[in-house]
CSV table of C-alpha atoms in Angstrom, one decimal:
chain,number,residue,atom,x,y,z
A,25,MET,CA,10.6,17.1,-4.2
A,26,SER,CA,10.5,14.9,-1.2
A,27,GLN,CA,7.7,12.4,-0.9
A,28,GLU,CA,6.2,10.7,2.2
A,29,ILE,CA,5.2,7.2,3.1
A,30,GLY,CA,1.5,6.7,3.6
A,31,VAL,CA,0.0,3.8,5.6
A,32,ILE,CA,-3.5,2.3,5.3
A,33,GLY,CA,-5.0,-0.3,7.6
A,34,SER,CA,-6.3,-1.1,11.0
A,35,PRO,CA,-5.3,1.1,13.9
A,36,ASP,CA,-3.1,-1.8,15.2
A,37,PHE,CA,-1.3,-1.8,11.9
A,38,THR,CA,-0.8,1.9,11.5
A,39,THR,CA,0.3,2.7,15.1
A,40,GLY,CA,3.8,1.4,14.7
A,41,PHE,CA,4.3,3.5,11.6
A,42,ARG,CA,2.9,6.6,13.3
A,43,LEU,CA,5.2,6.1,16.2
A,44,ALA,CA,8.1,5.9,13.7
A,45,GLY,CA,7.1,9.3,12.3
A,46,VAL,CA,4.8,8.5,9.4
A,47,ARG,CA,2.4,11.4,9.1
A,48,LYS,CA,0.2,10.2,6.3
A,49,PHE,CA,-2.1,7.4,7.4
A,50,ALA,CA,-5.7,6.2,7.2
A,51,ASP,CA,-7.1,4.1,10.0
A,52,VAL,CA,-9.7,1.7,8.8
A,53,PRO,CA,-11.0,-0.6,11.6
A,54,ASP,CA,-11.4,-4.2,10.6
A,55,ALA,CA,-15.2,-4.1,10.9
A,56,GLU,CA,-15.4,-1.2,8.4
A,57,LYS,CA,-12.9,-2.4,5.8
A,58,ASP,CA,-15.5,-3.5,3.2
A,59,GLU,CA,-17.2,-0.1,3.4
A,60,ARG,CA,-14.3,2.4,3.8
A,61,LEU,CA,-11.1,0.8,2.5
A,62,ASP,CA,-11.7,1.7,-1.2
A,63,GLU,CA,-12.1,5.4,-0.4
A,64,ALA,CA,-9.1,5.5,1.9
A,65,VAL,CA,-6.9,3.8,-0.8
A,66,SER,CA,-8.2,6.1,-3.6
A,67,GLU,CA,-7.5,9.2,-1.5
A,68,MET,CA,-4.0,8.0,-0.7
A,69,LEU,CA,-3.2,7.2,-4.4
A,70,GLU,CA,-4.3,10.7,-5.4
A,71,ASP,CA,-2.2,12.5,-2.8
A,72,ASP,CA,0.8,14.0,-4.6
A,73,ASP,CA,2.8,14.1,-1.4
A,74,VAL,CA,2.8,10.3,-1.0
A,75,GLY,CA,5.4,8.2,-2.8
A,76,ILE,CA,5.0,4.8,-1.1
A,77,VAL,CA,1.8,3.4,0.3
A,78,VAL,CA,2.1,0.6,2.8
A,79,MET,CA,-0.8,-1.9,3.5
A,80,HIS,CA,-1.2,-5.3,5.0
A,81,ASP,CA,-1.4,-8.0,2.3
A,82,ASP,CA,-4.7,-9.4,3.6
A,83,ASP,CA,-6.4,-6.0,3.2
A,84,LEU,CA,-6.1,-6.3,-0.6
A,85,ASP,CA,-8.9,-8.8,-0.4
A,86,HIS,CA,-11.3,-6.1,0.8
A,87,LEU,CA,-10.7,-3.8,-2.2
A,88,SER,CA,-13.1,-3.6,-5.1
A,89,ARG,CA,-11.9,-4.8,-8.5
A,90,GLY,CA,-11.3,-1.3,-9.9
A,91,VAL,CA,-9.4,0.0,-6.9
A,92,ARG,CA,-7.4,-3.2,-6.7
A,93,GLU,CA,-6.4,-2.7,-10.4
A,94,ASP,CA,-5.4,0.9,-9.6
A,95,VAL,CA,-3.2,-0.2,-6.7
A,96,GLU,CA,-1.6,-3.1,-8.7
A,97,THR,CA,-0.7,-0.9,-11.7
A,98,SER,CA,0.3,2.3,-9.8
A,99,VAL,CA,3.9,3.3,-10.3
A,100,GLU,CA,3.7,6.5,-8.2
A,101,PRO,CA,2.9,6.0,-5.5
A,102,VAL,CA,4.1,2.4,-5.4
A,103,LEU,CA,2.2,0.0,-3.1
A,104,VAL,CA,4.2,-2.2,-0.7
A,105,THR,CA,2.3,-4.9,1.2
A,106,LEU,CA,3.5,-6.5,4.4
A,107,GLY,CA,2.5,-9.7,6.0
A,108,GLY,CA,0.2,-12.4,4.6
A,109,GLY,CA,3.1,-14.6,3.6
A,110,THR,CA,3.8,-13.1,0.1
A,111,GLY,CA,7.3,-14.3,0.4
A,112,SER,CA,10.2,-13.3,-1.8
A,113,GLY,CA,8.2,-13.6,-5.0
A,114,GLY,CA,5.9,-10.9,-3.9
A,115,LEU,CA,8.7,-8.6,-2.7
A,116,ARG,CA,10.6,-9.3,-6.0
A,117,ASP,CA,7.5,-8.1,-8.0
A,118,GLN,CA,7.1,-5.0,-5.8
A,119,ILE,CA,10.8,-4.0,-6.2
A,120,LYS,CA,10.6,-4.6,-10.0
A,121,ARG,CA,7.4,-2.4,-10.3
A,122,ALA,CA,8.9,0.3,-8.1
A,123,ILE,CA,12.2,0.8,-9.9
A,124,GLY,CA,11.6,-0.8,-13.3
A,125,ILE,CA,14.3,-3.6,-13.2
A,126,ASP,CA,14.6,-7.0,-11.7
A,127,LEU,CA,17.4,-6.8,-9.1
A,128,MET,CA,17.2,-10.5,-8.4
A,129,GLU,CA,17.4,-11.7,-12.0
A,130,GLU,CA,19.9,-14.4,-12.5
A,131,ASP,CA,22.1,-14.4,-15.6
């Protein structure tokens, strides 16, 4: 079964992904993130057609504690955050969570 990429964020953030062919997205304007972001993320996590959810790293601060825990512990779909200066440490953790092994581990 083929799964899709889902994108959640401001219209400015999701537009590039939509132009690249991503069909699953949730536009949540910056002014409405505190009210609507939890619902958008929960719906995307429950969508069986979505295998990867992409969000801006700064948007995690707008999530409630429960939804944030769901996002951080979700294996399928896996959450990938962009921006916000997470650096290689954040990417390393995301890869490890997604595939179950640490590809960057030094012997």
